[in-house]
Tab-separated table of C-alpha atoms in Angstrom:
chain	number	residue	atom	x	y	z
C	7	MET	CA	0.000	0.000	0.000
C	8	ASN	CA	2.711	2.431	0.893
C	9	GLN	CA	4.955	1.533	-2.010
C	10	ILE	CA	6.354	4.482	-3.921
C	11	PRO	CA	4.709	4.781	-7.361
C	12	GLU	CA	6.982	4.562	-10.368
C	13	ILE	CA	6.666	8.226	-11.338
C	14	PHE	CA	8.382	9.463	-8.175
C	15	ARG	CA	11.432	7.391	-9.073
C	16	VAL	CA	11.761	7.981	-12.800
C	17	ILE	CA	10.685	11.620	-13.132
C	18	PRO	CA	12.582	14.167	-11.042
C	19	VAL	CA	10.962	17.239	-9.499
C	20	ASN	CA	13.034	19.349	-11.894
C	21	ASN	CA	10.910	18.333	-14.897
C	22	PHE	CA	7.715	19.462	-13.219
C	23	VAL	CA	9.333	22.744	-12.178
C	24	ILE	CA	10.428	23.384	-15.761
C	25	LEU	CA	6.936	22.638	-17.060
C	26	ALA	CA	5.426	25.036	-14.502
C	27	VAL	CA	7.942	27.760	-15.464
C	28	VAL	CA	7.090	27.356	-19.148
C	29	LEU	CA	3.335	27.566	-18.486
C	30	PHE	CA	3.818	30.594	-16.229
C	31	SER	CA	5.924	32.346	-18.892
C	32	ILE	CA	3.265	31.712	-21.520
C	33	GLY	CA	0.769	33.286	-19.124
C	34	ILE	CA	2.975	36.375	-18.662
C	35	LEU	CA	3.384	36.675	-22.437
C	36	GLY	CA	-0.382	36.543	-22.856
C	37	VAL	CA	-0.928	39.278	-20.270
C	38	LEU	CA	1.721	41.501	-21.860
C	39	THR	CA	0.880	41.081	-25.534
C	40	ARG	CA	-2.880	40.644	-25.825
C	41	ARG	CA	-5.298	43.554	-25.641
C	42	ASN	CA	-8.581	41.725	-25.216
C	43	ALA	CA	-9.417	41.851	-21.499
C	44	ILE	CA	-10.920	38.350	-21.551
C	45	ILE	CA	-7.769	36.800	-23.053
C	46	ILE	CA	-5.681	38.630	-20.444
C	47	PHE	CA	-7.917	37.140	-17.792
C	48	MET	CA	-7.436	33.653	-19.236
C	49	SER	CA	-3.675	34.144	-19.181
C	50	VAL	CA	-3.927	34.968	-15.480
C	51	GLU	CA	-5.784	31.680	-14.997
C	52	LEU	CA	-2.963	29.928	-16.836
C	53	MET	CA	-0.429	31.443	-14.431
C	54	LEU	CA	-2.516	30.369	-11.431
C	55	ASN	CA	-2.579	26.832	-12.776
C	56	ALA	CA	1.173	26.779	-13.287
C	57	VAL	CA	1.582	27.671	-9.618
C	58	ASN	CA	-0.977	25.009	-8.655
C	59	LEU	CA	1.044	22.398	-10.522
C	60	LEU	CA	4.148	23.441	-8.604
C	61	PHE	CA	2.311	23.180	-5.269
C	62	VAL	CA	0.930	19.718	-6.058
C	63	THR	CA	4.343	18.519	-7.264
C	64	PHE	CA	6.187	19.491	-4.115
C	65	SER	CA	3.316	18.315	-1.921
C	66	SER	CA	3.338	14.866	-3.529
C	67	TYR	CA	7.106	14.446	-3.582
C	68	LYS	CA	7.444	15.554	0.038
C	69	SER	CA	4.295	13.717	1.245
C	70	ASP	CA	2.927	16.868	2.849
C	71	PRO	CA	-0.825	17.499	2.398
C	72	THR	CA	-0.540	21.234	3.183
C	73	GLY	CA	0.398	22.064	-0.410
C	74	GLN	CA	-2.668	20.351	-1.806
C	75	VAL	CA	-4.934	22.087	0.707
C	76	PHE	CA	-3.402	25.374	-0.436
C	77	VAL	CA	-4.180	24.498	-4.065
C	78	PHE	CA	-7.769	23.878	-3.002
C	79	PHE	CA	-7.936	27.403	-1.544
C	80	ILE	CA	-6.327	28.878	-4.659
C	81	MET	CA	-9.020	27.245	-6.796
C	82	ALA	CA	-11.784	28.609	-4.568
C	83	ILE	CA	-10.343	32.123	-4.660
C	84	ALA	CA	-9.847	31.905	-8.445
C	85	ALA	CA	-13.529	31.060	-8.840
C	86	ALA	CA	-14.549	34.122	-6.795
C	87	GLU	CA	-12.072	36.290	-8.699
C	88	VAL	CA	-13.407	35.149	-12.082
C	89	ALA	CA	-17.006	35.928	-11.087
C	90	VAL	CA	-16.154	39.499	-10.047
C	91	GLY	CA	-13.691	40.055	-12.904
C	92	LEU	CA	-16.089	38.956	-15.605
C	93	ALA	CA	-18.785	41.191	-14.104
C	94	ILE	CA	-16.331	44.112	-14.359
C	95	ILE	CA	-15.549	43.188	-17.983
C	96	VAL	CA	-19.260	43.107	-18.819
C	97	MET	CA	-19.611	46.548	-17.217
C	98	ILE	CA	-16.690	47.881	-19.272
C	99	TYR	CA	-18.285	46.444	-22.414
C	100	ARG	CA	-21.548	48.224	-21.660
C	101	ARG	CA	-19.729	51.513	-21.361
C	102	ILE	CA	-17.352	51.434	-24.342
C	103	ARG	CA	-18.790	48.582	-26.478
C	104	SER	CA	-15.450	46.777	-26.511
C	105	THR	CA	-13.168	44.835	-24.193
C	106	ASP	CA	-9.977	46.254	-25.668
C	107	VAL	CA	-7.838	47.384	-22.738
C	108	SER	CA	-5.954	49.943	-24.869
C	109	LEU	CA	-9.189	51.931	-25.110
C	110	LEU	CA	-9.316	52.298	-21.327
C	111	ASN	CA	-7.134	55.400	-21.144
C	112	ASN	CA	-9.418	57.805	-19.310
C	113	LEU	CA	-6.991	58.158	-16.433
C	114	LYS	CA	-4.123	59.056	-18.832
C	115	GLY	CA	-1.831	56.615	-17.094
W	15	MET	CA	5.481	4.129	-19.761
W	16	VAL	CA	5.074	6.778	-17.081
W	17	GLN	CA	7.798	8.833	-18.702
W	18	ASN	CA	6.084	8.743	-22.087
W	19	LEU	CA	2.802	9.759	-20.487
W	20	PHE	CA	4.501	12.628	-18.667
W	21	TYR	CA	6.171	13.979	-21.794
W	22	PHE	CA	3.019	13.589	-23.873
W	23	LEU	CA	0.902	15.464	-21.300
W	24	SER	CA	3.556	18.170	-20.910
W	25	PHE	CA	3.831	18.646	-24.671
W	26	LEU	CA	0.050	18.883	-24.980
W	27	ALA	CA	-0.140	21.331	-22.058
W	28	VAL	CA	2.496	23.678	-23.489
W	29	LEU	CA	1.037	23.477	-26.988
W	30	SER	CA	-2.518	24.255	-25.869
W	31	ALA	CA	-1.272	27.007	-23.537
W	32	LEU	CA	0.504	28.595	-26.501
W	33	MET	CA	-2.650	28.325	-28.581
W	34	VAL	CA	-4.589	30.115	-25.804
W	35	ILE	CA	-2.571	33.275	-26.331
W	36	LEU	CA	-2.042	32.865	-30.097
W	37	SER	CA	-5.531	32.137	-31.397
W	38	LYS	CA	-7.472	35.105	-32.725
W	39	ASN	CA	-10.944	33.929	-31.786
W	40	PRO	CA	-11.598	34.165	-27.995
W	41	ILE	CA	-13.820	31.070	-28.113
W	42	HIS	CA	-10.915	29.013	-29.464
W	43	SER	CA	-8.795	30.396	-26.627
W	44	VAL	CA	-11.336	29.174	-24.084
W	45	LEU	CA	-11.449	25.710	-25.660
W	46	TYR	CA	-7.649	25.463	-25.678
W	47	LEU	CA	-7.591	26.593	-22.055
W	48	ILE	CA	-9.996	23.769	-21.203
W	49	LEU	CA	-7.608	21.359	-22.952
W	50	THR	CA	-4.765	22.767	-20.844
W	51	PHE	CA	-6.772	22.145	-17.677
W	52	PHE	CA	-7.457	18.558	-18.772
W	53	THR	CA	-3.739	17.917	-19.278
W	54	LEU	CA	-2.994	19.452	-15.877
W	55	SER	CA	-5.587	17.137	-14.336
W	56	GLY	CA	-3.721	14.279	-15.980
W	57	HIS	CA	-0.559	15.522	-14.321
W	58	TYR	CA	-2.311	15.608	-10.950
W	59	ILE	CA	-3.369	11.979	-11.414
W	60	LEU	CA	0.222	11.081	-12.292
W	61	LEU	CA	1.270	12.838	-9.090
W	62	ASN	CA	-1.193	10.784	-6.994
W	63	ALA	CA	-3.412	13.795	-6.262
W	64	GLN	CA	-6.729	12.302	-7.322
W	65	PHE	CA	-8.930	14.660	-5.312
W	66	LEU	CA	-7.366	17.798	-6.774
W	67	SER	CA	-7.519	16.316	-10.261
W	68	ILE	CA	-11.288	15.906	-10.023
W	69	VAL	CA	-11.735	19.301	-8.334
W	70	ASN	CA	-9.651	20.875	-11.104
W	71	LEU	CA	-11.940	19.375	-13.734
W	72	ILE	CA	-15.159	20.317	-11.938
W	73	VAL	CA	-14.209	23.813	-10.781
W	74	TYR	CA	-11.938	25.006	-13.582
W	75	ALA	CA	-12.971	23.133	-16.719
W	76	GLY	CA	-16.563	22.903	-15.562
W	77	ALA	CA	-17.549	26.093	-13.776
W	78	ILE	CA	-15.015	28.811	-14.535
W	79	MET	CA	-14.629	28.059	-18.227
W	80	VAL	CA	-18.394	27.900	-18.736
W	81	LEU	CA	-18.543	31.370	-17.173
W	82	PHE	CA	-15.916	32.552	-19.676
W	83	LEU	CA	-17.776	30.982	-22.602
W	84	PHE	CA	-21.066	32.567	-21.561
W	85	THR	CA	-19.472	35.997	-21.234
W	86	ILE	CA	-17.796	35.757	-24.633
W	87	MET	CA	-20.956	34.624	-26.387
W	88	PHE	CA	-22.909	37.337	-24.558
W	89	LEU	CA	-20.540	40.140	-25.554
W	90	ASN	CA	-20.225	39.419	-29.300
W	91	LEU	CA	-16.539	40.272	-29.513
W	92	LYS	CA	-14.625	41.121	-32.636
W	93	ASP	CA	-11.267	39.497	-33.291
W	94	ASP	CA	-8.416	41.624	-32.077
W	95	SER	CA	-5.492	41.252	-34.407
W	96	PHE	CA	-1.890	42.124	-33.724
W	97	THR	CA	-1.167	45.591	-35.050
W	98	GLY	CA	2.162	46.744	-36.418
W	99	SER	CA	2.550	49.685	-34.064
W	100	ARG	CA	2.841	47.334	-31.096
W	101	LEU	CA	5.400	45.038	-32.714
W	102	PHE	CA	8.267	46.645	-30.805
W	103	PHE	CA	6.406	46.201	-27.535
W	104	HIS	CA	5.683	42.550	-28.349
W	105	LEU	CA	9.329	41.878	-29.151
W	106	GLY	CA	10.441	43.578	-25.941
W	107	SER	CA	8.036	41.673	-23.713
W	108	GLY	CA	8.926	38.418	-25.469
W	109	LEU	CA	12.614	39.060	-24.901
W	110	VAL	CA	12.116	39.824	-21.201
W	111	VAL	CA	9.929	36.766	-20.597
W	112	PHE	CA	12.218	34.412	-22.539
W	113	THR	CA	15.249	35.678	-20.658
W	114	LEU	CA	13.532	35.190	-17.301
W	115	ALA	CA	12.200	31.730	-18.180
W	116	GLY	CA	15.518	30.716	-19.733
W	117	LEU	CA	17.474	31.680	-16.640
W	118	ILE	CA	15.131	29.800	-14.299
W	119	ILE	CA	15.074	26.725	-16.548
W	120	LEU	CA	18.862	26.768	-16.868
W	121	LYS	CA	19.185	26.894	-13.093
W	122	VAL	CA	16.612	24.159	-12.472
W	123	ALA	CA	17.949	21.883	-15.221
W	124	THR	CA	21.485	22.023	-13.843
W	125	ALA	CA	20.347	21.567	-10.238
W	126	PRO	CA	20.865	18.129	-8.657
W	127	ILE	CA	18.154	15.644	-9.626
W	128	ALA	CA	15.598	15.415	-6.823
W	129	VAL	CA	13.332	12.385	-6.432
W	130	ALA	CA	11.098	11.288	-3.562
W	131	ASP	CA	12.816	9.866	-0.498
W	132	ASP	CA	11.764	6.407	0.648
W	133	ALA	CA	11.995	7.094	4.365
W	134	HIS	CA	8.647	8.748	5.017
W	135	PHE	CA	6.739	8.519	1.782
W	136	ASP	CA	2.963	8.329	1.960
W	137	SER	CA	1.117	7.506	-1.251
W	138	GLN	CA	-2.296	8.262	0.326
W	139	ILE	CA	-1.627	12.001	0.726
W	140	GLY	CA	-3.809	13.151	-2.166
W	141	MET	CA	-6.880	11.069	-1.352
W	142	VAL	CA	-10.160	12.589	-0.184
W	143	GLU	CA	-9.926	10.960	3.232
W	144	ASN	CA	-6.537	12.391	4.088
W	145	LEU	CA	-7.118	15.866	2.627
W	146	GLY	CA	-10.539	16.107	4.254
W	147	LYS	CA	-9.066	15.390	7.668
W	148	VAL	CA	-6.433	18.101	7.211
W	149	LEU	CA	-8.924	20.564	5.745
W	150	TYR	CA	-11.430	20.190	8.577
W	151	SER	CA	-8.942	20.216	11.429
W	152	LYS	CA	-5.854	22.289	10.712
W	153	PHE	CA	-7.414	24.583	8.102
W	154	LEU	CA	-10.948	24.902	9.468
W	155	VAL	CA	-10.869	28.700	9.903
W	156	PRO	CA	-9.565	29.484	6.385
W	157	PHE	CA	-12.089	27.021	4.991
W	158	GLU	CA	-14.945	28.891	6.637
W	159	LEU	CA	-13.492	32.239	5.593
W	160	VAL	CA	-13.558	31.075	1.968
W	161	SER	CA	-17.335	30.724	2.237
W	162	VAL	CA	-17.557	34.341	3.434
W	163	LEU	CA	-15.372	35.324	0.477
W	164	PHE	CA	-17.724	33.502	-1.883
W	165	LEU	CA	-20.726	35.284	-0.419
W	166	SER	CA	-19.090	38.697	-0.874
W	167	ALA	CA	-17.940	37.792	-4.401
W	168	MET	CA	-21.468	36.732	-5.285
W	169	VAL	CA	-22.946	39.971	-3.948
W	170	GLY	CA	-20.261	41.958	-5.764
W	171	ALA	CA	-20.834	40.192	-9.068
W	172	VAL	CA	-24.580	40.718	-8.858
W	173	MET	CA	-24.148	44.393	-7.983
W	174	LEU	CA	-21.641	44.951	-10.792
W	175	GLY	CA	-23.656	43.071	-13.378
W	176	ARG	CA	-26.947	44.762	-12.560
W	177	ARG	CA	-28.579	46.786	-15.295
W	178	GLU	CA	-28.496	50.478	-14.535
W	179	LYS	CA	-31.426	52.770	-15.023
W	180	GLY	CA	-31.541	54.710	-18.275
W	181	GLU	CA	-29.488	52.332	-20.394
W	182	LYS	CA	-31.111	51.611	-23.712
W	183	ASN	CA	-30.190	48.027	-24.427
W	184	PHE	CA	-28.528	45.062	-22.710
């Protein structure tokens, strides 16, 4: 029952860390280069998931359930964040008939 | 076998993540993001985290992505294409991100190989039974606070999404 599964022997933590870094970088690229607010939002979700993967990896390799509980909380907070964020995007769309973030320059930032 | 599965899932995850930010149509982006979440759930199963794998599918691929799809269909968006004036900005951000990712990957790839230690390994960590015990004992207060957060998020979303007086359509 408590035998170590094959994956923890043949695949080092390093591979999972590299995968998480690649996914996180793709998320950053999406946030920086896209102008559609919804795509930017999806890129943020991608970054959250990269971090989740990292948490689960270290939790499983170290046999510590705290990491997985933390991922559970991250998922719950992401759900709340998406509900509020999409409501804000809908409000922006009502005002300017677009979700292009480059049009939101009223504050002259 | 496990190695092949890992590399296949990783390849699929990176490919679909790239397609999320590259595809022009937002609906295609959402579908590719769902594919990414499925591959990540596969990774969780590989990592013996069955509970989180199912929660990831239900919460992310099920609830959050349906919310995205509804919003996109509701808003009738036009495709936003890459314009030439922002090419310099795109190149700059790409350079910065690739440098950062390259440095981290270089460091991690040359670090000593780390695998699980036999001494105190527990393969039952990711099961519902174990996580539920931890969640309802050690993390009881944060767990209850999350429900308060959900309530406030729900109220906020309803208030933000409410139709205001005097608007013609929508």
